[in-house]
PDB file of C-alpha atoms in Angstrom:
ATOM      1  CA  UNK P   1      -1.187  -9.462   6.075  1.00 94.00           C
ATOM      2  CA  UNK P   2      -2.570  -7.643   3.135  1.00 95.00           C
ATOM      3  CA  UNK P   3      -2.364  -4.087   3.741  1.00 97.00           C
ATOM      4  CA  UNK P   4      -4.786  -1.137   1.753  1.00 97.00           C
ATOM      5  CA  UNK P   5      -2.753   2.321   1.630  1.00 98.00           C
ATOM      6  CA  UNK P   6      -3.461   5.840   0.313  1.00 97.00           C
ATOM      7  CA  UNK P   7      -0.757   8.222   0.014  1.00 96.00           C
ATOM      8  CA  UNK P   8      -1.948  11.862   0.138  1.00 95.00           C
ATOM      9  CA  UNK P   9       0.896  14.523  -0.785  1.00 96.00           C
ATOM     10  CA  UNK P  10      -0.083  17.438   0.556  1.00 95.00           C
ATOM     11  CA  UNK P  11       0.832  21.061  -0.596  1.00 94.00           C
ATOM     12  CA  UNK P  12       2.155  20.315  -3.916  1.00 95.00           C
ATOM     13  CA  UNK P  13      -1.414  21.654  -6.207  1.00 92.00           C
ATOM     14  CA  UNK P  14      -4.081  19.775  -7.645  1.00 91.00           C
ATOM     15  CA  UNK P  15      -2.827  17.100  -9.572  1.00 93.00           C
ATOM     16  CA  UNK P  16      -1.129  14.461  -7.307  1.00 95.00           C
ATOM     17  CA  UNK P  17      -0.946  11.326  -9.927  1.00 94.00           C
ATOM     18  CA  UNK P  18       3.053  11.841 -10.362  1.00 96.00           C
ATOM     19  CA  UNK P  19       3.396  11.238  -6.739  1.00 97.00           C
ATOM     20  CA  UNK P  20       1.776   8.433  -5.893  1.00 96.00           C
ATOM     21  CA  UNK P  21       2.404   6.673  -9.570  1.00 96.00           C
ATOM     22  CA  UNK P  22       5.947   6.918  -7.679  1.00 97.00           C
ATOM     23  CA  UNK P  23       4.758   5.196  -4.252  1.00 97.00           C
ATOM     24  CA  UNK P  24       2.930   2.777  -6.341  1.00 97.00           C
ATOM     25  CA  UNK P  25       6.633   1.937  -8.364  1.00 97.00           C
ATOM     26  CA  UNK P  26       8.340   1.548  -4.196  1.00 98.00           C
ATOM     27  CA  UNK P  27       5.302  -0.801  -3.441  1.00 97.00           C
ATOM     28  CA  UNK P  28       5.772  -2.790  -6.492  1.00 96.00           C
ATOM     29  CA  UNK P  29       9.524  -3.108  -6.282  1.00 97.00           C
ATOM     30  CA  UNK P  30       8.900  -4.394  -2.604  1.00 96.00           C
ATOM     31  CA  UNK P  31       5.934  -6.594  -2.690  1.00 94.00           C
ATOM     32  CA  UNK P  32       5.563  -7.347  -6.385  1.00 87.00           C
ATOM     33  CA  UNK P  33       2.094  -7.843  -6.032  1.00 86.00           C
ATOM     34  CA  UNK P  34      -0.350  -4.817  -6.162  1.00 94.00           C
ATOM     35  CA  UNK P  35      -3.719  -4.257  -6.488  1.00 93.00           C
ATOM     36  CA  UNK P  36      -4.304  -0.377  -7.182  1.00 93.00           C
ATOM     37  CA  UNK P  37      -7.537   1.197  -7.271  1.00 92.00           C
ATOM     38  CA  UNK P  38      -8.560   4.746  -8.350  1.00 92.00           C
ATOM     39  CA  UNK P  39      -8.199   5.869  -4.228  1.00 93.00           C
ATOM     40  CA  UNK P  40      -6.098   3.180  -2.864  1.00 96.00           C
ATOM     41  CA  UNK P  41      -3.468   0.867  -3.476  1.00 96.00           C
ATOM     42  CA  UNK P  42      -3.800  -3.163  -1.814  1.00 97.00           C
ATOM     43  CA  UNK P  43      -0.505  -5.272  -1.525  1.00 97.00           C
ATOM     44  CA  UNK P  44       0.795  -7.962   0.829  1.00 96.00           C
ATOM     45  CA  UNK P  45       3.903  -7.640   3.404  1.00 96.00           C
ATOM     46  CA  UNK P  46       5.127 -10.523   5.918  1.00 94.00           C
ATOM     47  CA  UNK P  47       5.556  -8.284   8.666  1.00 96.00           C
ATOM     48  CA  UNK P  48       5.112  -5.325  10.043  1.00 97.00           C
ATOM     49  CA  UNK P  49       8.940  -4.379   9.074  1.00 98.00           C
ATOM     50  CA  UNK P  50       8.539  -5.092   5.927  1.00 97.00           C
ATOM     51  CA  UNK P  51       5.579  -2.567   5.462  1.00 98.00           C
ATOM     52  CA  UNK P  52       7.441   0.025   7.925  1.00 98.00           C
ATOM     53  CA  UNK P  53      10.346   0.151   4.982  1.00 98.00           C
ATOM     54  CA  UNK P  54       7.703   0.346   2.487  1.00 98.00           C
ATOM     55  CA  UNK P  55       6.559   3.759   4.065  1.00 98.00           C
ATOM     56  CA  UNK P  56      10.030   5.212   4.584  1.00 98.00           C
ATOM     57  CA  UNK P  57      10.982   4.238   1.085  1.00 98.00           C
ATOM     58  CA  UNK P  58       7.799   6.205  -0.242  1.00 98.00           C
ATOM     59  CA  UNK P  59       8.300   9.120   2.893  1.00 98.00           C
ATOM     60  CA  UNK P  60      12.005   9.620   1.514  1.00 98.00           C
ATOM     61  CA  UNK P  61      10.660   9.601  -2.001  1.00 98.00           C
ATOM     62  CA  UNK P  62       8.278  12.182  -1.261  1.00 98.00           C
ATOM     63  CA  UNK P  63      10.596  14.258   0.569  1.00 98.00           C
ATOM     64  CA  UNK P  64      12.972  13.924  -2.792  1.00 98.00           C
ATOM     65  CA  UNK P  65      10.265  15.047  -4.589  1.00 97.00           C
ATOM     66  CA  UNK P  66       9.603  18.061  -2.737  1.00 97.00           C
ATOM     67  CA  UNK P  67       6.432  17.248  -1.405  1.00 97.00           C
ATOM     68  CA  UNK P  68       6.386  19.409   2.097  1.00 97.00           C
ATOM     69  CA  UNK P  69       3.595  17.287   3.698  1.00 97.00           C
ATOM     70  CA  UNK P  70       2.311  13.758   3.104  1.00 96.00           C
ATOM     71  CA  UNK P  71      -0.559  11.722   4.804  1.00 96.00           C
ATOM     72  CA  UNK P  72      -0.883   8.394   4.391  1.00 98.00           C
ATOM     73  CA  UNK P  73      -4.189   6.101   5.304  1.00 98.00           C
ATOM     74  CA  UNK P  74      -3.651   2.841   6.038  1.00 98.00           C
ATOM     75  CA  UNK P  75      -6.107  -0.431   6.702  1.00 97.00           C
ATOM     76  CA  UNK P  76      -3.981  -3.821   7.614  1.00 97.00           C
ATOM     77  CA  UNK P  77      -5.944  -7.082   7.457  1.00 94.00           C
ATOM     78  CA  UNK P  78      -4.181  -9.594  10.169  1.00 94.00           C
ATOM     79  CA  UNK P  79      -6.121 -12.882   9.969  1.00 90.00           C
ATOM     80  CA  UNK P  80      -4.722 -15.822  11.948  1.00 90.00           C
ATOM     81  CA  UNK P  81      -7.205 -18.621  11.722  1.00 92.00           C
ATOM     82  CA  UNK P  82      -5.984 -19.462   8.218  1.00 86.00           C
ATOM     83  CA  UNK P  83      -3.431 -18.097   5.452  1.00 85.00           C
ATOM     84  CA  UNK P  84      -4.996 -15.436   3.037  1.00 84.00           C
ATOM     85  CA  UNK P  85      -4.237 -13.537   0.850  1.00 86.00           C
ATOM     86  CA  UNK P  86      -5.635 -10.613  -1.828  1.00 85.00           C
ATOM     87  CA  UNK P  87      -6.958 -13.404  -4.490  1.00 86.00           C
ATOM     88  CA  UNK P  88      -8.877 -15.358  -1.861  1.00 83.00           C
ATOM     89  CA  UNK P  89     -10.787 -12.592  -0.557  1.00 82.00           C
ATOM     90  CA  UNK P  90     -11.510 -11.293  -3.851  1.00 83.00           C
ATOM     91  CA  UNK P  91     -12.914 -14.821  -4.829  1.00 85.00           C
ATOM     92  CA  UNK P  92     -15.279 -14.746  -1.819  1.00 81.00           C
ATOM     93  CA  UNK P  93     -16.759 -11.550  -2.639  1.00 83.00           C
ATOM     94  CA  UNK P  94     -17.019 -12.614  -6.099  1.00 82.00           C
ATOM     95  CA  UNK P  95     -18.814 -16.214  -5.374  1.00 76.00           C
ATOM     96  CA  UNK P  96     -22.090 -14.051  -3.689  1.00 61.00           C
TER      97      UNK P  96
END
């Protein structure tokens, strides 16, 4: 499943990028592939336990970090008529 997440730390001021530049690191460590974008990032997970421990790796990170309230917005892409993944959509968009 390929999965597009935004993590929004909430009541820590303006500037946010130290934050999720640390959610970003958890994704990569888990997934090793990530597409990030300037509001979202887009990886791939096998499950839907593997992208639960994703989020409580980056909700304990937060809370580490001080951050007293986090939202996160999150998109999953199931398709099960054939294997996908990021590259393959991107190549159909591109092909118009």
């Amino acid at each position: 499943m390929i999965v597009e997440l935004a993590v929004l730390p909430s009541g820590v001021g303006a500037s946010v990028s130290r934050y999720v530049k640390e959610a970003v690191k958890i994704i990569k460590e888990s997934t090793g592939k990530v597409h990030n974008s300037p509001m979202c990032t887009v990886f791939e997970v096998s499950t839907f336990r593997q992208l639960s421990e994703i989020l409580e790796k980056i909700d304990k990170k937060m809370e580490e970090m001080g951050v007293p309230r986090e939202i996160f917005h999150i998109n999953i892409d199931i398709r099960r008529d054939k294997k996908i993944n990021m590259e393959y959509k991107l190549s159909r968009i591109m092909q118009q």
